[in-house]
PDB file of C-alpha atoms in Angstrom:
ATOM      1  CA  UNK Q 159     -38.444  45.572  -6.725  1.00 38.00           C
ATOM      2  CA  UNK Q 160     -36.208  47.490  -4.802  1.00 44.00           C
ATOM      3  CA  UNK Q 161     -36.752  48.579  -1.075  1.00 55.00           C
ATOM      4  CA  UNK Q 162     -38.165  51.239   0.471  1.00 77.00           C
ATOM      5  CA  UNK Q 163     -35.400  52.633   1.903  1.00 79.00           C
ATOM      6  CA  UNK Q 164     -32.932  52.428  -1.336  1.00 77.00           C
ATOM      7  CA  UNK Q 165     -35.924  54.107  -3.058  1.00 80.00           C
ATOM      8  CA  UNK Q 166     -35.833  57.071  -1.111  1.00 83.00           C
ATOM      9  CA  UNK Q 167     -31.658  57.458  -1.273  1.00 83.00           C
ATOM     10  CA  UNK Q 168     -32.316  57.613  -4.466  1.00 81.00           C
ATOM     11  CA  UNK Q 169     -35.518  60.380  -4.931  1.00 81.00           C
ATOM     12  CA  UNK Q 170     -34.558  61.888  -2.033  1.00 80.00           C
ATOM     13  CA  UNK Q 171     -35.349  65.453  -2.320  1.00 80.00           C
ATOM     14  CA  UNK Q 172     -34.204  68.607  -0.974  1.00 82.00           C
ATOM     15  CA  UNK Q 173     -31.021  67.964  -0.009  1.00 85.00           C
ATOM     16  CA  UNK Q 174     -27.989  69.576   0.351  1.00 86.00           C
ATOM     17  CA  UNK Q 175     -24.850  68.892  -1.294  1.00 82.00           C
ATOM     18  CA  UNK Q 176     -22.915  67.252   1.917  1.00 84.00           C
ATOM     19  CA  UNK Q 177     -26.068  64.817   2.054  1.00 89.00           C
ATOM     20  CA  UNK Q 178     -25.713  64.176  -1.505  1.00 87.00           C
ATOM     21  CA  UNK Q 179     -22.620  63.392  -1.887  1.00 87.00           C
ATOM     22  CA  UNK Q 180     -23.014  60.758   1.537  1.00 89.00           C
ATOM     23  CA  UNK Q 181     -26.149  59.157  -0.455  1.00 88.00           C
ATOM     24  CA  UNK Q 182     -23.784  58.556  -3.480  1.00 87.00           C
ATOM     25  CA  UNK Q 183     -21.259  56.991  -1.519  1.00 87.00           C
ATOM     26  CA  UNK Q 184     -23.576  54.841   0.467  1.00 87.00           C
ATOM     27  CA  UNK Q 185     -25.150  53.925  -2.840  1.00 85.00           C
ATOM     28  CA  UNK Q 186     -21.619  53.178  -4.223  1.00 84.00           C
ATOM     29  CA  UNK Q 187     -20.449  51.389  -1.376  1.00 83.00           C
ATOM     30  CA  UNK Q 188     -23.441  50.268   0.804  1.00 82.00           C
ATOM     31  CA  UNK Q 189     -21.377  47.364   2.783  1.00 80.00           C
ATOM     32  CA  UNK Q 190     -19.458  49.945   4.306  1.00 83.00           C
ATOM     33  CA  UNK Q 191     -22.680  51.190   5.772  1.00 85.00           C
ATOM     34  CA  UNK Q 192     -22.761  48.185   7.675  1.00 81.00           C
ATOM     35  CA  UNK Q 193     -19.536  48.365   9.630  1.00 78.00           C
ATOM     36  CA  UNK Q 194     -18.915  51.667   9.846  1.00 83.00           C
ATOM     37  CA  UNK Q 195     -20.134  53.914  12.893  1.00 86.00           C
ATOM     38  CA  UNK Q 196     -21.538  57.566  11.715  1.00 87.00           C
ATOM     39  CA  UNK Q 197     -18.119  58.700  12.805  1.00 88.00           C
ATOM     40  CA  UNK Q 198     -16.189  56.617  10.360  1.00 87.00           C
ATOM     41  CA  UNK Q 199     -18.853  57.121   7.566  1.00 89.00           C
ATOM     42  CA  UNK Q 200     -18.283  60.614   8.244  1.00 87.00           C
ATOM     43  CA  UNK Q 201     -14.696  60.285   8.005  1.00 86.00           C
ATOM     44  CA  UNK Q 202     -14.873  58.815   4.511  1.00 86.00           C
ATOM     45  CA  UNK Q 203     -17.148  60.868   3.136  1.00 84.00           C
ATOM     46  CA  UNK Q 204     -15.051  64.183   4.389  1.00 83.00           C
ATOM     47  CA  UNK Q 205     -18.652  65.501   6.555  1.00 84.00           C
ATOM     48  CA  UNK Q 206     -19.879  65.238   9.897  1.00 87.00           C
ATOM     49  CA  UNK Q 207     -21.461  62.910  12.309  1.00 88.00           C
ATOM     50  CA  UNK Q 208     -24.130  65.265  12.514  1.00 89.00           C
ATOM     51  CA  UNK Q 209     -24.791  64.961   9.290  1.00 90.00           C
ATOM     52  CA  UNK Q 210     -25.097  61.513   8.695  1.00 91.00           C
ATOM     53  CA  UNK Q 211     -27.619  61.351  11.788  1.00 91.00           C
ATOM     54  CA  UNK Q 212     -29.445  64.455  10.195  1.00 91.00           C
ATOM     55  CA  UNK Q 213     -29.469  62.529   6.556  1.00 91.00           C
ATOM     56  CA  UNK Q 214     -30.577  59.291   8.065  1.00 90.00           C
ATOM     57  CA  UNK Q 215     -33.737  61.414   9.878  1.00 90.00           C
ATOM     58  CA  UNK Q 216     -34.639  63.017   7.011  1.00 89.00           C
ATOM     59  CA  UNK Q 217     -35.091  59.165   4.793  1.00 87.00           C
ATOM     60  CA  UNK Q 218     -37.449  58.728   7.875  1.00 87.00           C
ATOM     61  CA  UNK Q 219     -35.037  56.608  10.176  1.00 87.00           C
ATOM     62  CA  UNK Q 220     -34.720  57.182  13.781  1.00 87.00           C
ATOM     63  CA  UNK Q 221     -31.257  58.049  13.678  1.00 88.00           C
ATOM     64  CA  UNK Q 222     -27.683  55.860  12.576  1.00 89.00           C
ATOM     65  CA  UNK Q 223     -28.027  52.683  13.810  1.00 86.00           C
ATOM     66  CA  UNK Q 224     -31.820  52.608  13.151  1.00 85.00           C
ATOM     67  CA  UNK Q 225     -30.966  53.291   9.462  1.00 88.00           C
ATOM     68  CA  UNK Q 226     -27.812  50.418   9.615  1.00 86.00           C
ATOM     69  CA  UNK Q 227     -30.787  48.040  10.353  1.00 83.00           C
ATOM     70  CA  UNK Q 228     -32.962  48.985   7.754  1.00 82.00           C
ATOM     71  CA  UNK Q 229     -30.426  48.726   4.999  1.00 82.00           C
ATOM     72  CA  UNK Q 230     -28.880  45.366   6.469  1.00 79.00           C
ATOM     73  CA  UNK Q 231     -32.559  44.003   6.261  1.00 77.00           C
ATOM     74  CA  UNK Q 232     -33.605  45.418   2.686  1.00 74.00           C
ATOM     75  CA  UNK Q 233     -30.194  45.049   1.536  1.00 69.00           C
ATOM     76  CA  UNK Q 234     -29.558  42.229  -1.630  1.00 61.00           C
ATOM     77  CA  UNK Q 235     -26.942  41.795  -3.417  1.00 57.00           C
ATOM     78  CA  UNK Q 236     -27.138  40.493  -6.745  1.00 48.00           C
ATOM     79  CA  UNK Q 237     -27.321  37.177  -6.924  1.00 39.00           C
ATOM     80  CA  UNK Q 238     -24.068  34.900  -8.888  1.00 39.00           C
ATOM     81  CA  UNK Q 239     -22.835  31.312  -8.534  1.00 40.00           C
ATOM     82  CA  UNK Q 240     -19.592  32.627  -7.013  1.00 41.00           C
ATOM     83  CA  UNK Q 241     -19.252  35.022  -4.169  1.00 45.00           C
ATOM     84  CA  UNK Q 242     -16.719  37.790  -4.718  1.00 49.00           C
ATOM     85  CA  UNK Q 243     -15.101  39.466  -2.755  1.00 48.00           C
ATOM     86  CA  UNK Q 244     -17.498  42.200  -2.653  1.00 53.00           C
ATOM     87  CA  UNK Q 245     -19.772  39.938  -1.534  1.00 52.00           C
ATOM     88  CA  UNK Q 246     -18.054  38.105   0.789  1.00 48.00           C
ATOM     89  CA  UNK Q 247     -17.479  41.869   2.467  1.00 50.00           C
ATOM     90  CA  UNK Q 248     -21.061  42.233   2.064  1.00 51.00           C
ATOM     91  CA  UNK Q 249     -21.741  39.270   4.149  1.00 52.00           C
ATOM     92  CA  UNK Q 250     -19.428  40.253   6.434  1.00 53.00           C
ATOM     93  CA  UNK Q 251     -21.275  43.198   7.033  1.00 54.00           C
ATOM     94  CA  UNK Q 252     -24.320  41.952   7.432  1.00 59.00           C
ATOM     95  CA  UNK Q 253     -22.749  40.394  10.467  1.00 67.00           C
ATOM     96  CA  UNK Q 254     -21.211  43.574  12.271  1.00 63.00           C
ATOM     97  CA  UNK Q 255     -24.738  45.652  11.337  1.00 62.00           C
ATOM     98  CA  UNK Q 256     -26.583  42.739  12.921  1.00 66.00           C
ATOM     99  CA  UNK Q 257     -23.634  42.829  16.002  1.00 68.00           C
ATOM    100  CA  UNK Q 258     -24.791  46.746  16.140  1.00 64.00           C
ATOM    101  CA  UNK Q 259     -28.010  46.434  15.562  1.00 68.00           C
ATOM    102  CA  UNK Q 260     -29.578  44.274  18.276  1.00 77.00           C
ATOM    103  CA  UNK Q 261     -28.204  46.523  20.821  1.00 78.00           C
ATOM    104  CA  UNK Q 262     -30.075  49.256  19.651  1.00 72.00           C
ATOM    105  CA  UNK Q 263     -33.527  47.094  19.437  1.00 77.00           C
ATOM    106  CA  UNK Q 264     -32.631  45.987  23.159  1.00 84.00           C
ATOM    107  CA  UNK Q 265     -32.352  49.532  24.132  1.00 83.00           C
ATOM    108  CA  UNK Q 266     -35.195  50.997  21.889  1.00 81.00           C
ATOM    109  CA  UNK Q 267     -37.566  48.375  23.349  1.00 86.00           C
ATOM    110  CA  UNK Q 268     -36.476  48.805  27.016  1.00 91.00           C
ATOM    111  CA  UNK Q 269     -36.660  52.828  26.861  1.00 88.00           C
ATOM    112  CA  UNK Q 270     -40.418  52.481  24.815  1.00 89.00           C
ATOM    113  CA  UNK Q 271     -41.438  50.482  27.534  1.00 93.00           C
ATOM    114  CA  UNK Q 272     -40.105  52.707  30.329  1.00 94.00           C
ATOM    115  CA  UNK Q 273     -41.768  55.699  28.342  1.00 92.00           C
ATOM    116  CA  UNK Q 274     -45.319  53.765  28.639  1.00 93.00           C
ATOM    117  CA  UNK Q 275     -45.021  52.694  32.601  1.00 95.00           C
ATOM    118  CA  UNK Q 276     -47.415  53.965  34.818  1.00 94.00           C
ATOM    119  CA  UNK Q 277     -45.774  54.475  38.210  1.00 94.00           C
ATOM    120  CA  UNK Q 278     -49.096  54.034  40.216  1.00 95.00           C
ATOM    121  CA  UNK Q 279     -50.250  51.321  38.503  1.00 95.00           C
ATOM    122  CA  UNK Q 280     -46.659  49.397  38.673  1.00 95.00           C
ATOM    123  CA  UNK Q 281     -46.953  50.175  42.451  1.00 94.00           C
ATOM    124  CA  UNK Q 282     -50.109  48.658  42.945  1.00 96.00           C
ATOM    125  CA  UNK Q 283     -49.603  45.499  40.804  1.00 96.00           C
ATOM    126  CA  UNK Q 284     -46.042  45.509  42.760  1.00 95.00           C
ATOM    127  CA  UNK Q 285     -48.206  45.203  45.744  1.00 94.00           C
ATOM    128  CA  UNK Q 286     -50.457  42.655  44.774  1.00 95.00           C
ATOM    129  CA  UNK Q 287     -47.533  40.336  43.841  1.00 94.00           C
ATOM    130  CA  UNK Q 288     -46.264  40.839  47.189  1.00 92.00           C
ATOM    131  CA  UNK Q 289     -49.343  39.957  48.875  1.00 91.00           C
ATOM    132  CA  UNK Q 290     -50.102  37.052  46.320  1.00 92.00           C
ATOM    133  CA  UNK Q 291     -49.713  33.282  47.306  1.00 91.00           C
ATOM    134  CA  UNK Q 292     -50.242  32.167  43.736  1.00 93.00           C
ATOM    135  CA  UNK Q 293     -49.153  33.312  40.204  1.00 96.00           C
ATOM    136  CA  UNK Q 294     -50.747  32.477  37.026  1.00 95.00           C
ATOM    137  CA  UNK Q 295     -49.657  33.408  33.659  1.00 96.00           C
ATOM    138  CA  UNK Q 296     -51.227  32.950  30.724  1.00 95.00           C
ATOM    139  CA  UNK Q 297     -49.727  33.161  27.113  1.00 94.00           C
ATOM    140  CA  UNK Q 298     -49.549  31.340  23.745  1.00 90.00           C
ATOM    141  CA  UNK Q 299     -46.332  30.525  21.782  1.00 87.00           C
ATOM    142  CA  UNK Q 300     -43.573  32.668  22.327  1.00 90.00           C
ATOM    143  CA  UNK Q 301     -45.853  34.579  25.270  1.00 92.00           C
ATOM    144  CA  UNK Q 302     -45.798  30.989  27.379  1.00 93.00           C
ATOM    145  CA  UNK Q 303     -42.286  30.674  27.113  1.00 94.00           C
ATOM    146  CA  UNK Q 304     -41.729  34.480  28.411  1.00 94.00           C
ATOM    147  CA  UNK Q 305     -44.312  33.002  31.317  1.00 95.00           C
ATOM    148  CA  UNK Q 306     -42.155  30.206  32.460  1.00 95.00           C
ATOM    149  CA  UNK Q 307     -39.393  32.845  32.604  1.00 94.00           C
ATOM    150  CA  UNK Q 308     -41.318  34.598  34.567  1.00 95.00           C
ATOM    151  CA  UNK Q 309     -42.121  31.575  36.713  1.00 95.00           C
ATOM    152  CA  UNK Q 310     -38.813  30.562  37.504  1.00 94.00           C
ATOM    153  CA  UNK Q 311     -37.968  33.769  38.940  1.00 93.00           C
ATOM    154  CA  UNK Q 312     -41.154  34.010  41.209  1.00 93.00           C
ATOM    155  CA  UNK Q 313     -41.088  30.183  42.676  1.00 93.00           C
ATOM    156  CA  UNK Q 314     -37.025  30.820  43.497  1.00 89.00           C
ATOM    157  CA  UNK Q 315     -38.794  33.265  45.714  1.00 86.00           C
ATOM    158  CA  UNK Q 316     -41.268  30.529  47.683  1.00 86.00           C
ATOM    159  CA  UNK Q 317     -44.197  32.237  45.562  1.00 88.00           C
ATOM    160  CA  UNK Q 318     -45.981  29.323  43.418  1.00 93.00           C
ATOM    161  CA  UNK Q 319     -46.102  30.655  39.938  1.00 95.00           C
ATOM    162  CA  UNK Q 320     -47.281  28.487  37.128  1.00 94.00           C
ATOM    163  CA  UNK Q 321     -47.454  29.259  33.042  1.00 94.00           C
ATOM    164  CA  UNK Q 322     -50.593  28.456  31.300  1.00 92.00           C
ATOM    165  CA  UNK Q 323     -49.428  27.627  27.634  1.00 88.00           C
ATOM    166  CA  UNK Q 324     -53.407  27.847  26.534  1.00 76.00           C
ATOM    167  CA  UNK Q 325     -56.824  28.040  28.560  1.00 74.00           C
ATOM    168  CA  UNK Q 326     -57.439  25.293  31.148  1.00 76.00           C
ATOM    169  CA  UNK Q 327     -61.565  25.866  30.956  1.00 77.00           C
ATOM    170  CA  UNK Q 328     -61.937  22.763  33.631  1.00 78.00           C
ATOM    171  CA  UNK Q 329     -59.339  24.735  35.686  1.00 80.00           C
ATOM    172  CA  UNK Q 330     -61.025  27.852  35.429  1.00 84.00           C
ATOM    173  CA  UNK Q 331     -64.843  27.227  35.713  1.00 80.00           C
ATOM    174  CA  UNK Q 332     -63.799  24.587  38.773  1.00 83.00           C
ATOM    175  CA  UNK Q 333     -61.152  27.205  40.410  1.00 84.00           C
ATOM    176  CA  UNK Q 334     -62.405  28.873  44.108  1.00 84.00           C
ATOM    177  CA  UNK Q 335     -62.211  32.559  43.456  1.00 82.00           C
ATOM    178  CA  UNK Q 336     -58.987  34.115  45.287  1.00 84.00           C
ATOM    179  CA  UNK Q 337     -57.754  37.313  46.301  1.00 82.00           C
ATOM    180  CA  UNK Q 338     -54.532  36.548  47.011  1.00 88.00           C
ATOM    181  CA  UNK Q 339     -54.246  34.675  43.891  1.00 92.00           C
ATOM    182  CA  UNK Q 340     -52.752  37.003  41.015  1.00 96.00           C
ATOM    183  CA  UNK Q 341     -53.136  36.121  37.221  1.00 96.00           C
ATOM    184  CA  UNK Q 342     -51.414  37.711  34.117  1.00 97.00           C
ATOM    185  CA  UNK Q 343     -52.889  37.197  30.334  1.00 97.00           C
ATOM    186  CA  UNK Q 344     -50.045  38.071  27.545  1.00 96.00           C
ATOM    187  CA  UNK Q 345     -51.358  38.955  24.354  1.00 95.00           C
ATOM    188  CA  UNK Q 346     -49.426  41.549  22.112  1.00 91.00           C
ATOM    189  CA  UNK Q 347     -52.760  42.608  20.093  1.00 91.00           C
ATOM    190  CA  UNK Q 348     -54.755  42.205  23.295  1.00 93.00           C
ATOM    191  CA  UNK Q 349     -57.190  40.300  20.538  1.00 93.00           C
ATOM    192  CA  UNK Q 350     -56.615  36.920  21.250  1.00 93.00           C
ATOM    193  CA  UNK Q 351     -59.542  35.174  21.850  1.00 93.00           C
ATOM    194  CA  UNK Q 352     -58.052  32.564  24.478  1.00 92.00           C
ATOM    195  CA  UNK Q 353     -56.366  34.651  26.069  1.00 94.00           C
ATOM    196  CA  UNK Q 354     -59.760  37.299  26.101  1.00 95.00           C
ATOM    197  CA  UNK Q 355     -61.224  34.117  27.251  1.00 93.00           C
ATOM    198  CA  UNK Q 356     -59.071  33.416  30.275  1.00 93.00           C
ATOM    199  CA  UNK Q 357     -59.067  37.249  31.050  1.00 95.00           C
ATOM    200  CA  UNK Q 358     -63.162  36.889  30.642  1.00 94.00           C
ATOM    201  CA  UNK Q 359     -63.826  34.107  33.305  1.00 93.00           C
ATOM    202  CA  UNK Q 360     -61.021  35.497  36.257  1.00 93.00           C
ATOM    203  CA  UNK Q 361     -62.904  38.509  35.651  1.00 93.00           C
ATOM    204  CA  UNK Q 362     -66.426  37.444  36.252  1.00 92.00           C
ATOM    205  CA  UNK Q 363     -64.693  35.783  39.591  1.00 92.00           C
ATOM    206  CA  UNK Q 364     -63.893  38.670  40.936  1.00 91.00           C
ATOM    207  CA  UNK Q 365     -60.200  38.296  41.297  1.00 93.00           C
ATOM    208  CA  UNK Q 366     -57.433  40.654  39.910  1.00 95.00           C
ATOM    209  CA  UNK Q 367     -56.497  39.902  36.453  1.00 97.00           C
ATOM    210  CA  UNK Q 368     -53.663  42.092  34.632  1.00 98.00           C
ATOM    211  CA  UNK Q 369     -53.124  42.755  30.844  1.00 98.00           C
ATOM    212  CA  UNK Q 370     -49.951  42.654  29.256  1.00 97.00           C
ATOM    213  CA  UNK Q 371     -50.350  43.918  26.013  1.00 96.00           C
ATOM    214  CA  UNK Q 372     -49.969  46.871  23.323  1.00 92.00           C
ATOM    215  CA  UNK Q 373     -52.945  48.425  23.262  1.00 91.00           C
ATOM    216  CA  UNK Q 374     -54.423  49.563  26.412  1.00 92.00           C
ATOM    217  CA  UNK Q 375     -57.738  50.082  24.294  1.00 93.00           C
ATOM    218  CA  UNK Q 376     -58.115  46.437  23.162  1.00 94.00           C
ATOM    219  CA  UNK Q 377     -60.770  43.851  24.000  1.00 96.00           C
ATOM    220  CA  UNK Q 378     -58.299  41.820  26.721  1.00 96.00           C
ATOM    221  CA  UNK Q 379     -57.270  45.045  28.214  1.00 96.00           C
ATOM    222  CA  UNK Q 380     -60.875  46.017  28.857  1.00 96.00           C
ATOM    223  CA  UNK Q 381     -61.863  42.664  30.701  1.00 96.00           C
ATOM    224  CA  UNK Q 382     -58.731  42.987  33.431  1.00 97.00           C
ATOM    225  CA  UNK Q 383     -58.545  44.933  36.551  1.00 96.00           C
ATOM    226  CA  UNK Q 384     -55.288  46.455  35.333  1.00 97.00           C
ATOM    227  CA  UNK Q 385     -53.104  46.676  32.033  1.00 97.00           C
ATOM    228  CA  UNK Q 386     -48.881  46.913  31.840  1.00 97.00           C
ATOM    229  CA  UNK Q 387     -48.289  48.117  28.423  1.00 96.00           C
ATOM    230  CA  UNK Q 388     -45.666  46.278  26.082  1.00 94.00           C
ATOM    231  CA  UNK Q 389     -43.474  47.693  22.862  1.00 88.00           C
ATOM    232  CA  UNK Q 390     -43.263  46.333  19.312  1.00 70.00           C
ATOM    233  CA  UNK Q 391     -40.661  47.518  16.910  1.00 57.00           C
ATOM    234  CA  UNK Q 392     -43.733  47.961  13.897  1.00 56.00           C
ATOM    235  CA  UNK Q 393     -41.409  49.265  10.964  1.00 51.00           C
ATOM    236  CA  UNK Q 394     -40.448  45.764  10.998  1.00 53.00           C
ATOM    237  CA  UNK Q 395     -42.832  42.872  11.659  1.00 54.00           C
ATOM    238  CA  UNK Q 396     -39.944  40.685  11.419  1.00 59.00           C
ATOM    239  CA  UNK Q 397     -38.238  42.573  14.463  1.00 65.00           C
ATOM    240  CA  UNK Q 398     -41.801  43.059  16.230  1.00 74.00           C
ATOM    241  CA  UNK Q 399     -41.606  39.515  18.256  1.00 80.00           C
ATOM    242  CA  UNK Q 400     -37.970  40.261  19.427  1.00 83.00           C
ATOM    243  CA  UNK Q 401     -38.987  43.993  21.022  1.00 85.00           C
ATOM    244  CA  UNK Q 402     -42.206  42.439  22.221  1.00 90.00           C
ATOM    245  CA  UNK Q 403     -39.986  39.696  24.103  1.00 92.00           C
ATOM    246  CA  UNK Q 404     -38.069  42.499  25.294  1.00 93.00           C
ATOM    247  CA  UNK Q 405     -40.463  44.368  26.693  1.00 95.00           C
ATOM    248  CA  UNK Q 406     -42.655  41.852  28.425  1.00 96.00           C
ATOM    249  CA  UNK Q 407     -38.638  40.509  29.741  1.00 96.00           C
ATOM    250  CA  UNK Q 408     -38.535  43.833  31.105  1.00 96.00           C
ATOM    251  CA  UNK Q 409     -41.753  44.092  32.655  1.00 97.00           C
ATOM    252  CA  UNK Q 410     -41.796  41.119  34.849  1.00 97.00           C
ATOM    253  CA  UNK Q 411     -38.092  41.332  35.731  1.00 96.00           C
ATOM    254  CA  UNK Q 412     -39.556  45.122  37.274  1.00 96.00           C
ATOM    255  CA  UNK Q 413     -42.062  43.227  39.356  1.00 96.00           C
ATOM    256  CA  UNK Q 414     -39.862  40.498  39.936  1.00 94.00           C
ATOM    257  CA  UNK Q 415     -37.305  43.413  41.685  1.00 92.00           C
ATOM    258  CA  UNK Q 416     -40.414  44.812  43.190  1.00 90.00           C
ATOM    259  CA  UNK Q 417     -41.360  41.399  44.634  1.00 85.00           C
ATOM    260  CA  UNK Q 418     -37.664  40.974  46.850  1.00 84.00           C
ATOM    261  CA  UNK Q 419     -37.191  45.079  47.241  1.00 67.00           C
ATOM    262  CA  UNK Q 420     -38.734  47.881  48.410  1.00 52.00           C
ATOM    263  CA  UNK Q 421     -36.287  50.263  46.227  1.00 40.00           C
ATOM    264  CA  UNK Q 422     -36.083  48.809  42.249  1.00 39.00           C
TER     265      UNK Q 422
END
């Protein structure tokens, strides 16, 4: 079945003939797509950059590069018990798109997440690190390993921070309720139930409990004091956990600033 993406190269309607003629070359040559820049596509097809980025927006890409990833990941060549040299290219070029690609999810995830930051809200949370003798963090899978990032940083500073890989109930039922204690609950959905759990019981202490999360509307978002919204790259769910990890990255390396600097 073919992609989504190579389906609408070729229905695409209402296009002119420039944008034709780059759609029949790309579906001609479609390796060259991945190691090419929109200037040397443009080059070979005798148009413009402009109109490669204005072709790529109208197949519902964000632009160049965005459309480079979407090929390299729906891209498949046909399948033979000897690579040829076309293929070998092919391979090749999966390479150099990936090379050019992850840049552009870095960058994507880091400006998403800058769009979403509230200034107050950063401020105050900056403040309550600040004043905090104690760091928890709690997160699942990938989430606990971004928490013992996190971690590191903060106990380089003299500030105990410790990563909770899953709810310590004994810990939490037994702990003495703590203002100057700070906790953080990772979940991307904001739906998972251990970590709505952990949120749930800090809450009903009384002490300051932040969300890191998607969806400032979700049921772990609701049961913290504050929330620091996080980007996923959705197009692609395969891509989602690597602009999620950028994003939370991002976040606590802000507060991490904030926690040595007055000026981040």
């Amino acid at each position: 079945m073919e992609s989504q993406l190579l389906q609408k190269l070729k229905y695409a309607e209402k296009l002119t003939t420039q944008e034709k003629h780059i759609v029949d070359f790309i579906l001609n040559n479609p390796h060259i797509v991945f190691h090419s820049t929109a200037h040397e596509l443009a080059q070979l097809t005798y148009t413009s950059s402009s109109t490669i980025v204005r072709l790529c927006k109208k197949l519902g890409t964000q632009g160049y590069p965005d459309f480079q990833l979407k090929l390299a990941l729906e891209y498949q060549p046909s399948s033979t018990p000897f690579r040829s040299e076309d293929q070998l290219i092919a391979e090749q070029g999966n390479v150099l798109a990936a090379i050019e690609s992850v840049p552009y999810l870095y960058e994507q995830a880091l400006n998403e997440t800058r769009r979403l930051l509230n200034p107050t809200v950063l401020q105050r949370i900056i403040d309550w690190v600040r004043e905090s003798h104690r760091i928890d963090i709690y997160g699942n899978d990938m989430n606990y390993y971004l928490a013992q990032q996190a971690c590191t940083k903060w106990n380089e500073l003299g500030i105990s921070a410790i990563a909770h890989n899953s709810p310590n109930l004994h810990y939490l039922n037994t702990m003495t309720p703590s203002q100057t204690t700070l906790s953080f609950v990772i979940s991307h959905t904001g739906e998972n139930l251990s970590m709505i759990d952990s949120a749930t019981i800090l809450s009903q202490k009384s002490m300051k409990v932040i969300a890191v999360t998607s969806n400032n509307h979700s049921t772990l978002s609701r049961q913290c004091t504050e929330t620091l919204l996080t980007h996923g790259y959705y197009e692609q769910l395969r891509l989602s956990k690597m602009s999620t990890m950028v994003s939370v990255l991002y976040l606590f390396d802000i507060l991490y600033m904030g926690s040595i600097s007055d000026s981040y």
